[in-house]
Amino acid sequence: MNTMSSLVEIDMSQNSLGGGQAIQYNLPTAKLERLNLAGNQFGGQIPYSIFSMNNLKYLNLNHNQLQGKMTDVFSNLGSLTTVDLSFNSLTGDLPEGLSSLSSVKTLYLQNNQLTGSINVLADLPLSDLNVANNRFTGWIPSQLKKINSLQTDGNSWTSGPAPPPPPFTAPPSNRRKSPAKKDSGSSSSDGKSGISGGAVAGIVISLLVVGAIIAFFVIKRKRKSKREEHFEQHQPFTSFPSNEVKDMKPYEESTTIDVDSLASPASVGLKPPAKIERNKSFDDDDDFSSKPVARKNNTKPIKAVVYSVADLQIATDSFSMDNLVGEGTFGRVYRSQFNDGKVLAVKKLDCTVIPFQSSEDFVELVSNISILHHPNLNELVGYCMEHGQHLLVYDFHRNGSLHDLLHLSDEYSKPLSWNSRIKIALGSARALELRNRVPGALPQRWT
């Protein structure tokens, strides 16, 4: 269908198409103004290709089987006037991209499982809004109460008047949501999985070391941003709150272990990652001078494959829930299978938790992760940064989580020998020793 570049309207509504499959990613985007796929049986998530439909004015995907978080495809759709995503199974908070719909008049989101606040909709020029029968919380913005047609029943709104905005509040278009709380591990303990009958799929990429690298990156970038503001405004430096690291959420994904590697005599002791330079503390007096701050480009060459969003969307069936194998503080992990039969794991980073300000920030993170090498650490295979999405690609391991290996026995996870269990205990002890012996190696709440 992507060869039909002159299409202006697609209307396939009320045909029971899809059969639970995702909407194909290669929709024509050049001149399309109206897309109506309502009343079908399409599953998966909202396709990324909608992001490139700059001329789109009408989007109707109601009464389908769409699920998972709302894909943030709206930031480039300034011409869109009507959006209908009602009667699906969409979850999570509303994406910030919705605040960019400068022409939208009608927005239907009713009968989904959306959560969080609707503040991102406050400044839209809406005349018809329906958010009924979701799981929204908080207050209804006063701007929205002036809409001619407003339906908000079936949510958990906070009663009473909304509190006044805090002083020096940033403009609404620059607001960022607070990171949504993630459920620890999407794979249930009863052993069921949509990927393979009875297997609890897991991957090694959720190891503590990778989580610590990401946390370190977030903290470092926040400090850098604060320092740049200091020099731009010529204000005295104010030290960071002492609880900045304390407020970081723990990494909650289940780690995985390659059983075969446990049989080898190789040491499983964790060592500090080499070649990662620690930033100079902001407490040093010499760190602040009258000289302007310049970004240093010390990123090493990355030996990893660059994937496109389209390729990963095909391989994960549009990031369908059937391919979801785990979820943690920094995002979700999906199983992906490519045309050549290769199976990989794709970690889709939640940009509300790690709000990258530029592509260089993400490349720096990828560079830091790519240099990590350890017998128990799954090395980075590739990455993707397109359409505002940031994804990491790893080898896929289906050996299950440590809990599964210690307590379960099925066709995919075999009982661990006593020697293997001793190795696991020793490796865990060495990791704890590293944390206590090297000050600041890992935040306290990450262990």
JSON list of C-alpha atoms in Angstrom, two decimals, residues 119-306:
[
{"chain": "A", "resi": 119, "resn": "ASN", "atom": "CA", "xyz": [-3.50, 18.14, 31.81]},
{"chain": "A", "resi": 120, "resn": "VAL", "atom": "CA", "xyz": [-1.78, 17.65, 28.47]},
{"chain": "A", "resi": 121, "resn": "LEU", "atom": "CA", "xyz": [-5.13, 18.45, 26.80]},
{"chain": "A", "resi": 122, "resn": "ALA", "atom": "CA", "xyz": [-5.70, 21.69, 28.70]},
{"chain": "A", "resi": 123, "resn": "ASP", "atom": "CA", "xyz": [-4.67, 24.16, 25.99]},
{"chain": "A", "resi": 124, "resn": "LEU", "atom": "CA", "xyz": [-6.08, 22.39, 22.93]},
{"chain": "A", "resi": 125, "resn": "PRO", "atom": "CA", "xyz": [-8.79, 24.23, 20.92]},
{"chain": "A", "resi": 126, "resn": "LEU", "atom": "CA", "xyz": [-11.34, 21.48, 21.61]},
{"chain": "A", "resi": 127, "resn": "SER", "atom": "CA", "xyz": [-15.09, 21.80, 21.19]},
{"chain": "A", "resi": 128, "resn": "ASP", "atom": "CA", "xyz": [-15.91, 18.10, 21.74]},
{"chain": "A", "resi": 129, "resn": "LEU", "atom": "CA", "xyz": [-14.02, 15.94, 24.26]},
{"chain": "A", "resi": 130, "resn": "ASN", "atom": "CA", "xyz": [-14.95, 12.50, 25.60]},
{"chain": "A", "resi": 131, "resn": "VAL", "atom": "CA", "xyz": [-12.64, 10.78, 28.11]},
{"chain": "A", "resi": 132, "resn": "ALA", "atom": "CA", "xyz": [-15.31, 8.76, 29.90]},
{"chain": "A", "resi": 133, "resn": "ASN", "atom": "CA", "xyz": [-14.78, 5.26, 31.29]},
{"chain": "A", "resi": 134, "resn": "ASN", "atom": "CA", "xyz": [-11.02, 5.28, 31.70]},
{"chain": "A", "resi": 135, "resn": "ARG", "atom": "CA", "xyz": [-8.79, 5.37, 34.79]},
{"chain": "A", "resi": 136, "resn": "PHE", "atom": "CA", "xyz": [-7.87, 9.05, 34.79]},
{"chain": "A", "resi": 137, "resn": "THR", "atom": "CA", "xyz": [-7.08, 10.74, 38.11]},
{"chain": "A", "resi": 138, "resn": "GLY", "atom": "CA", "xyz": [-6.40, 14.25, 39.39]},
{"chain": "A", "resi": 139, "resn": "TRP", "atom": "CA", "xyz": [-8.37, 17.36, 38.54]},
{"chain": "A", "resi": 140, "resn": "ILE", "atom": "CA", "xyz": [-10.12, 18.29, 35.32]},
{"chain": "A", "resi": 141, "resn": "PRO", "atom": "CA", "xyz": [-8.33, 21.43, 34.03]},
{"chain": "A", "resi": 142, "resn": "SER", "atom": "CA", "xyz": [-10.49, 24.53, 34.21]},
{"chain": "A", "resi": 143, "resn": "GLN", "atom": "CA", "xyz": [-9.90, 25.24, 30.51]},
{"chain": "A", "resi": 144, "resn": "LEU", "atom": "CA", "xyz": [-11.57, 21.96, 29.57]},
{"chain": "A", "resi": 145, "resn": "LYS", "atom": "CA", "xyz": [-14.66, 22.69, 31.66]},
{"chain": "A", "resi": 146, "resn": "LYS", "atom": "CA", "xyz": [-15.53, 25.43, 29.18]},
{"chain": "A", "resi": 147, "resn": "ILE", "atom": "CA", "xyz": [-15.86, 22.97, 26.28]},
{"chain": "A", "resi": 148, "resn": "ASN", "atom": "CA", "xyz": [-19.35, 22.81, 24.78]},
{"chain": "A", "resi": 149, "resn": "SER", "atom": "CA", "xyz": [-19.43, 18.99, 24.74]},
{"chain": "A", "resi": 150, "resn": "LEU", "atom": "CA", "xyz": [-17.45, 17.41, 27.59]},
{"chain": "A", "resi": 151, "resn": "GLN", "atom": "CA", "xyz": [-17.92, 13.86, 28.93]},
{"chain": "A", "resi": 152, "resn": "THR", "atom": "CA", "xyz": [-15.74, 12.72, 31.84]},
{"chain": "A", "resi": 153, "resn": "ASP", "atom": "CA", "xyz": [-17.81, 10.13, 33.74]},
{"chain": "A", "resi": 154, "resn": "GLY", "atom": "CA", "xyz": [-16.34, 6.79, 34.81]},
{"chain": "A", "resi": 155, "resn": "ASN", "atom": "CA", "xyz": [-12.97, 8.05, 36.06]},
{"chain": "A", "resi": 156, "resn": "SER", "atom": "CA", "xyz": [-11.43, 8.66, 39.50]},
{"chain": "A", "resi": 157, "resn": "TRP", "atom": "CA", "xyz": [-11.30, 12.44, 39.53]},
{"chain": "A", "resi": 158, "resn": "THR", "atom": "CA", "xyz": [-10.19, 14.35, 42.62]},
{"chain": "A", "resi": 159, "resn": "SER", "atom": "CA", "xyz": [-13.08, 16.30, 44.12]},
{"chain": "A", "resi": 160, "resn": "GLY", "atom": "CA", "xyz": [-12.90, 19.94, 45.07]},
{"chain": "A", "resi": 161, "resn": "PRO", "atom": "CA", "xyz": [-11.23, 22.89, 43.34]},
{"chain": "A", "resi": 162, "resn": "ALA", "atom": "CA", "xyz": [-7.90, 22.33, 41.67]},
{"chain": "A", "resi": 163, "resn": "PRO", "atom": "CA", "xyz": [-4.89, 23.83, 43.48]},
{"chain": "A", "resi": 164, "resn": "PRO", "atom": "CA", "xyz": [-3.34, 26.97, 42.01]},
{"chain": "A", "resi": 165, "resn": "PRO", "atom": "CA", "xyz": [-0.34, 26.41, 39.74]},
{"chain": "A", "resi": 166, "resn": "PRO", "atom": "CA", "xyz": [3.06, 26.69, 41.44]},
{"chain": "A", "resi": 167, "resn": "PRO", "atom": "CA", "xyz": [5.08, 29.87, 40.85]},
{"chain": "A", "resi": 168, "resn": "PHE", "atom": "CA", "xyz": [7.30, 30.01, 37.78]},
{"chain": "A", "resi": 169, "resn": "THR", "atom": "CA", "xyz": [5.44, 27.14, 36.17]},
{"chain": "A", "resi": 170, "resn": "ALA", "atom": "CA", "xyz": [6.81, 26.34, 32.71]},
{"chain": "A", "resi": 171, "resn": "PRO", "atom": "CA", "xyz": [4.49, 26.81, 29.70]},
{"chain": "A", "resi": 172, "resn": "PRO", "atom": "CA", "xyz": [2.13, 23.88, 29.13]},
{"chain": "A", "resi": 173, "resn": "SER", "atom": "CA", "xyz": [3.83, 22.88, 25.88]},
{"chain": "A", "resi": 174, "resn": "ASN", "atom": "CA", "xyz": [7.04, 22.21, 27.78]},
{"chain": "A", "resi": 175, "resn": "ARG", "atom": "CA", "xyz": [5.51, 20.22, 30.61]},
{"chain": "A", "resi": 176, "resn": "ARG", "atom": "CA", "xyz": [6.80, 16.78, 31.31]},
{"chain": "A", "resi": 177, "resn": "LYS", "atom": "CA", "xyz": [4.81, 14.07, 32.97]},
{"chain": "A", "resi": 178, "resn": "SER", "atom": "CA", "xyz": [6.04, 12.51, 36.16]},
{"chain": "A", "resi": 179, "resn": "PRO", "atom": "CA", "xyz": [7.31, 9.03, 35.45]},
{"chain": "A", "resi": 180, "resn": "ALA", "atom": "CA", "xyz": [4.47, 6.57, 35.67]},
{"chain": "A", "resi": 181, "resn": "LYS", "atom": "CA", "xyz": [4.89, 3.71, 38.11]},
{"chain": "A", "resi": 182, "resn": "LYS", "atom": "CA", "xyz": [5.57, 0.46, 36.36]},
{"chain": "A", "resi": 183, "resn": "ASP", "atom": "CA", "xyz": [4.46, -2.95, 37.45]},
{"chain": "A", "resi": 184, "resn": "SER", "atom": "CA", "xyz": [7.40, -5.13, 38.31]},
{"chain": "A", "resi": 185, "resn": "GLY", "atom": "CA", "xyz": [7.67, -7.76, 35.65]},
{"chain": "A", "resi": 186, "resn": "SER", "atom": "CA", "xyz": [4.93, -8.43, 33.16]},
{"chain": "A", "resi": 187, "resn": "SER", "atom": "CA", "xyz": [5.46, -12.17, 33.11]},
{"chain": "A", "resi": 188, "resn": "SER", "atom": "CA", "xyz": [3.22, -13.77, 35.71]},
{"chain": "A", "resi": 189, "resn": "SER", "atom": "CA", "xyz": [4.47, -16.35, 38.15]},
{"chain": "A", "resi": 190, "resn": "ASP", "atom": "CA", "xyz": [2.06, -19.03, 36.95]},
{"chain": "A", "resi": 191, "resn": "GLY", "atom": "CA", "xyz": [4.31, -19.71, 33.98]},
{"chain": "A", "resi": 192, "resn": "LYS", "atom": "CA", "xyz": [1.92, -18.53, 31.27]},
{"chain": "A", "resi": 193, "resn": "SER", "atom": "CA", "xyz": [3.24, -16.58, 28.33]},
{"chain": "A", "resi": 194, "resn": "GLY", "atom": "CA", "xyz": [1.95, -15.44, 24.99]},
{"chain": "A", "resi": 195, "resn": "ILE", "atom": "CA", "xyz": [5.28, -16.29, 23.39]},
{"chain": "A", "resi": 196, "resn": "SER", "atom": "CA", "xyz": [5.70, -19.97, 24.20]},
{"chain": "A", "resi": 197, "resn": "GLY", "atom": "CA", "xyz": [3.38, -22.31, 26.03]},
{"chain": "A", "resi": 198, "resn": "GLY", "atom": "CA", "xyz": [4.43, -22.52, 29.68]},
{"chain": "A", "resi": 199, "resn": "ALA", "atom": "CA", "xyz": [7.72, -20.66, 29.34]},
{"chain": "A", "resi": 200, "resn": "VAL", "atom": "CA", "xyz": [8.49, -17.50, 31.24]},
{"chain": "A", "resi": 201, "resn": "ALA", "atom": "CA", "xyz": [10.61, -15.60, 28.75]},
{"chain": "A", "resi": 202, "resn": "GLY", "atom": "CA", "xyz": [13.41, -13.48, 30.16]},
{"chain": "A", "resi": 203, "resn": "ILE", "atom": "CA", "xyz": [16.49, -11.65, 29.02]},
{"chain": "A", "resi": 204, "resn": "VAL", "atom": "CA", "xyz": [19.77, -10.60, 30.56]},
{"chain": "A", "resi": 205, "resn": "ILE", "atom": "CA", "xyz": [19.50, -6.92, 29.60]},
{"chain": "A", "resi": 206, "resn": "SER", "atom": "CA", "xyz": [17.76, -6.04, 32.83]},
{"chain": "A", "resi": 207, "resn": "LEU", "atom": "CA", "xyz": [20.93, -6.75, 34.85]},
{"chain": "A", "resi": 208, "resn": "LEU", "atom": "CA", "xyz": [21.77, -4.28, 37.56]},
{"chain": "A", "resi": 209, "resn": "VAL", "atom": "CA", "xyz": [24.83, -2.98, 35.73]},
{"chain": "A", "resi": 210, "resn": "VAL", "atom": "CA", "xyz": [22.83, -1.75, 32.73]},
{"chain": "A", "resi": 211, "resn": "GLY", "atom": "CA", "xyz": [20.27, -0.15, 35.01]},
{"chain": "A", "resi": 212, "resn": "ALA", "atom": "CA", "xyz": [23.01, 1.63, 36.90]},
{"chain": "A", "resi": 213, "resn": "ILE", "atom": "CA", "xyz": [24.51, 2.98, 33.67]},
{"chain": "A", "resi": 214, "resn": "ILE", "atom": "CA", "xyz": [21.14, 4.42, 32.65]},
{"chain": "A", "resi": 215, "resn": "ALA", "atom": "CA", "xyz": [20.61, 5.94, 36.10]},
{"chain": "A", "resi": 216, "resn": "PHE", "atom": "CA", "xyz": [24.10, 7.43, 36.03]},
{"chain": "A", "resi": 217, "resn": "PHE", "atom": "CA", "xyz": [23.35, 8.95, 32.62]},
{"chain": "A", "resi": 218, "resn": "VAL", "atom": "CA", "xyz": [20.09, 10.52, 33.82]},
{"chain": "A", "resi": 219, "resn": "ILE", "atom": "CA", "xyz": [21.70, 12.04, 36.91]},
{"chain": "A", "resi": 220, "resn": "LYS", "atom": "CA", "xyz": [24.69, 13.33, 34.94]},
{"chain": "A", "resi": 221, "resn": "ARG", "atom": "CA", "xyz": [22.53, 14.99, 32.29]},
{"chain": "A", "resi": 222, "resn": "LYS", "atom": "CA", "xyz": [20.31, 16.64, 34.88]},
{"chain": "A", "resi": 223, "resn": "ARG", "atom": "CA", "xyz": [23.38, 18.11, 36.56]},
{"chain": "A", "resi": 224, "resn": "LYS", "atom": "CA", "xyz": [24.77, 19.30, 33.23]},
{"chain": "A", "resi": 225, "resn": "SER", "atom": "CA", "xyz": [21.47, 21.04, 32.44]},
{"chain": "A", "resi": 226, "resn": "LYS", "atom": "CA", "xyz": [21.47, 22.77, 35.82]},
{"chain": "A", "resi": 227, "resn": "ARG", "atom": "CA", "xyz": [25.02, 23.96, 35.30]},
{"chain": "A", "resi": 228, "resn": "GLU", "atom": "CA", "xyz": [24.22, 25.41, 31.86]},
{"chain": "A", "resi": 229, "resn": "GLU", "atom": "CA", "xyz": [21.27, 27.30, 33.31]},
{"chain": "A", "resi": 230, "resn": "HIS", "atom": "CA", "xyz": [23.58, 28.76, 35.93]},
{"chain": "A", "resi": 231, "resn": "PHE", "atom": "CA", "xyz": [25.89, 30.33, 33.36]},
{"chain": "A", "resi": 232, "resn": "GLU", "atom": "CA", "xyz": [23.10, 31.51, 31.09]},
{"chain": "A", "resi": 233, "resn": "GLN", "atom": "CA", "xyz": [21.32, 33.37, 33.87]},
{"chain": "A", "resi": 234, "resn": "HIS", "atom": "CA", "xyz": [24.50, 34.50, 35.74]},
{"chain": "A", "resi": 235, "resn": "GLN", "atom": "CA", "xyz": [22.98, 33.46, 39.03]},
{"chain": "A", "resi": 236, "resn": "PRO", "atom": "CA", "xyz": [24.79, 32.12, 42.08]},
{"chain": "A", "resi": 237, "resn": "PHE", "atom": "CA", "xyz": [25.11, 28.36, 42.07]},
{"chain": "A", "resi": 238, "resn": "THR", "atom": "CA", "xyz": [22.65, 26.49, 44.27]},
{"chain": "A", "resi": 239, "resn": "SER", "atom": "CA", "xyz": [23.66, 23.01, 45.33]},
{"chain": "A", "resi": 240, "resn": "PHE", "atom": "CA", "xyz": [21.53, 20.06, 44.33]},
{"chain": "A", "resi": 241, "resn": "PRO", "atom": "CA", "xyz": [19.12, 18.56, 46.85]},
{"chain": "A", "resi": 242, "resn": "SER", "atom": "CA", "xyz": [20.72, 15.79, 48.83]},
{"chain": "A", "resi": 243, "resn": "ASN", "atom": "CA", "xyz": [17.89, 13.40, 48.03]},
{"chain": "A", "resi": 244, "resn": "GLU", "atom": "CA", "xyz": [18.21, 13.60, 44.25]},
{"chain": "A", "resi": 245, "resn": "VAL", "atom": "CA", "xyz": [19.47, 10.02, 43.98]},
{"chain": "A", "resi": 246, "resn": "LYS", "atom": "CA", "xyz": [17.16, 8.79, 46.74]},
{"chain": "A", "resi": 247, "resn": "ASP", "atom": "CA", "xyz": [14.13, 9.65, 44.63]},
{"chain": "A", "resi": 248, "resn": "MET", "atom": "CA", "xyz": [15.28, 7.44, 41.80]},
{"chain": "A", "resi": 249, "resn": "LYS", "atom": "CA", "xyz": [13.00, 4.41, 41.44]},
{"chain": "A", "resi": 250, "resn": "PRO", "atom": "CA", "xyz": [14.54, 0.97, 41.85]},
{"chain": "A", "resi": 251, "resn": "TYR", "atom": "CA", "xyz": [15.15, -1.13, 38.80]},
{"chain": "A", "resi": 252, "resn": "GLU", "atom": "CA", "xyz": [12.40, -3.74, 38.95]},
{"chain": "A", "resi": 253, "resn": "GLU", "atom": "CA", "xyz": [12.91, -5.98, 35.96]},
{"chain": "A", "resi": 254, "resn": "SER", "atom": "CA", "xyz": [13.71, -9.66, 36.54]},
{"chain": "A", "resi": 255, "resn": "THR", "atom": "CA", "xyz": [17.30, -10.50, 35.74]},
{"chain": "A", "resi": 256, "resn": "THR", "atom": "CA", "xyz": [18.12, -13.60, 33.74]},
{"chain": "A", "resi": 257, "resn": "ILE", "atom": "CA", "xyz": [21.01, -16.06, 33.81]},
{"chain": "A", "resi": 258, "resn": "ASP", "atom": "CA", "xyz": [22.53, -18.12, 31.05]},
{"chain": "A", "resi": 259, "resn": "VAL", "atom": "CA", "xyz": [22.60, -21.60, 32.57]},
{"chain": "A", "resi": 260, "resn": "ASP", "atom": "CA", "xyz": [25.33, -22.84, 30.23]},
{"chain": "A", "resi": 261, "resn": "SER", "atom": "CA", "xyz": [27.76, -20.17, 31.40]},
{"chain": "A", "resi": 262, "resn": "LEU", "atom": "CA", "xyz": [27.39, -21.33, 34.99]},
{"chain": "A", "resi": 263, "resn": "ALA", "atom": "CA", "xyz": [29.02, -24.65, 34.14]},
{"chain": "A", "resi": 264, "resn": "SER", "atom": "CA", "xyz": [32.23, -22.95, 33.01]},
{"chain": "A", "resi": 265, "resn": "PRO", "atom": "CA", "xyz": [35.04, -22.17, 35.46]},
{"chain": "A", "resi": 266, "resn": "ALA", "atom": "CA", "xyz": [34.97, -18.49, 34.51]},
{"chain": "A", "resi": 267, "resn": "SER", "atom": "CA", "xyz": [34.62, -16.16, 37.48]},
{"chain": "A", "resi": 268, "resn": "VAL", "atom": "CA", "xyz": [31.26, -14.48, 37.90]},
{"chain": "A", "resi": 269, "resn": "GLY", "atom": "CA", "xyz": [32.59, -11.67, 40.04]},
{"chain": "A", "resi": 270, "resn": "LEU", "atom": "CA", "xyz": [31.39, -8.29, 38.85]},
{"chain": "A", "resi": 271, "resn": "LYS", "atom": "CA", "xyz": [34.06, -5.71, 38.18]},
{"chain": "A", "resi": 272, "resn": "PRO", "atom": "CA", "xyz": [33.63, -1.98, 37.70]},
{"chain": "A", "resi": 273, "resn": "PRO", "atom": "CA", "xyz": [33.13, -1.18, 33.99]},
{"chain": "A", "resi": 274, "resn": "ALA", "atom": "CA", "xyz": [36.42, -0.12, 32.43]},
{"chain": "A", "resi": 275, "resn": "LYS", "atom": "CA", "xyz": [36.87, 2.97, 30.32]},
{"chain": "A", "resi": 276, "resn": "ILE", "atom": "CA", "xyz": [33.93, 4.85, 31.86]},
{"chain": "A", "resi": 277, "resn": "GLU", "atom": "CA", "xyz": [35.19, 8.16, 33.16]},
{"chain": "A", "resi": 278, "resn": "ARG", "atom": "CA", "xyz": [33.54, 9.46, 36.29]},
{"chain": "A", "resi": 279, "resn": "ASN", "atom": "CA", "xyz": [32.39, 13.07, 36.04]},
{"chain": "A", "resi": 280, "resn": "LYS", "atom": "CA", "xyz": [34.05, 15.51, 38.34]},
{"chain": "A", "resi": 281, "resn": "SER", "atom": "CA", "xyz": [31.94, 16.27, 41.39]},
{"chain": "A", "resi": 282, "resn": "PHE", "atom": "CA", "xyz": [29.97, 19.51, 41.40]},
{"chain": "A", "resi": 283, "resn": "ASP", "atom": "CA", "xyz": [31.28, 20.09, 44.90]},
{"chain": "A", "resi": 284, "resn": "ASP", "atom": "CA", "xyz": [34.74, 20.95, 43.51]},
{"chain": "A", "resi": 285, "resn": "ASP", "atom": "CA", "xyz": [35.42, 24.66, 43.61]},
{"chain": "A", "resi": 286, "resn": "ASP", "atom": "CA", "xyz": [37.38, 24.56, 40.36]},
{"chain": "A", "resi": 287, "resn": "ASP", "atom": "CA", "xyz": [34.41, 23.15, 38.47]},
{"chain": "A", "resi": 288, "resn": "PHE", "atom": "CA", "xyz": [32.76, 26.55, 38.20]},
{"chain": "A", "resi": 289, "resn": "SER", "atom": "CA", "xyz": [34.44, 29.46, 36.53]},
{"chain": "A", "resi": 290, "resn": "SER", "atom": "CA", "xyz": [33.51, 32.36, 34.30]},
{"chain": "A", "resi": 291, "resn": "LYS", "atom": "CA", "xyz": [34.20, 30.28, 31.21]},
{"chain": "A", "resi": 292, "resn": "PRO", "atom": "CA", "xyz": [31.19, 29.07, 29.25]},
{"chain": "A", "resi": 293, "resn": "VAL", "atom": "CA", "xyz": [30.36, 25.39, 29.45]},
{"chain": "A", "resi": 294, "resn": "ALA", "atom": "CA", "xyz": [31.01, 23.40, 26.28]},
{"chain": "A", "resi": 295, "resn": "ARG", "atom": "CA", "xyz": [29.85, 19.85, 25.56]},
{"chain": "A", "resi": 296, "resn": "LYS", "atom": "CA", "xyz": [32.74, 17.42, 25.16]},
{"chain": "A", "resi": 297, "resn": "ASN", "atom": "CA", "xyz": [32.31, 14.77, 22.55]},
{"chain": "A", "resi": 298, "resn": "ASN", "atom": "CA", "xyz": [34.15, 11.77, 23.98]},
{"chain": "A", "resi": 299, "resn": "THR", "atom": "CA", "xyz": [31.76, 9.17, 22.62]},
{"chain": "A", "resi": 300, "resn": "LYS", "atom": "CA", "xyz": [33.64, 6.12, 21.38]},
{"chain": "A", "resi": 301, "resn": "PRO", "atom": "CA", "xyz": [32.70, 4.37, 18.11]},
{"chain": "A", "resi": 302, "resn": "ILE", "atom": "CA", "xyz": [29.72, 2.09, 18.65]},
{"chain": "A", "resi": 303, "resn": "LYS", "atom": "CA", "xyz": [30.00, -1.44, 17.29]},
{"chain": "A", "resi": 304, "resn": "ALA", "atom": "CA", "xyz": [26.27, -2.08, 17.02]},
{"chain": "A", "resi": 305, "resn": "VAL", "atom": "CA", "xyz": [23.68, -2.39, 14.26]},
{"chain": "A", "resi": 306, "resn": "VAL", "atom": "CA", "xyz": [21.44, 0.62, 13.61]}
]
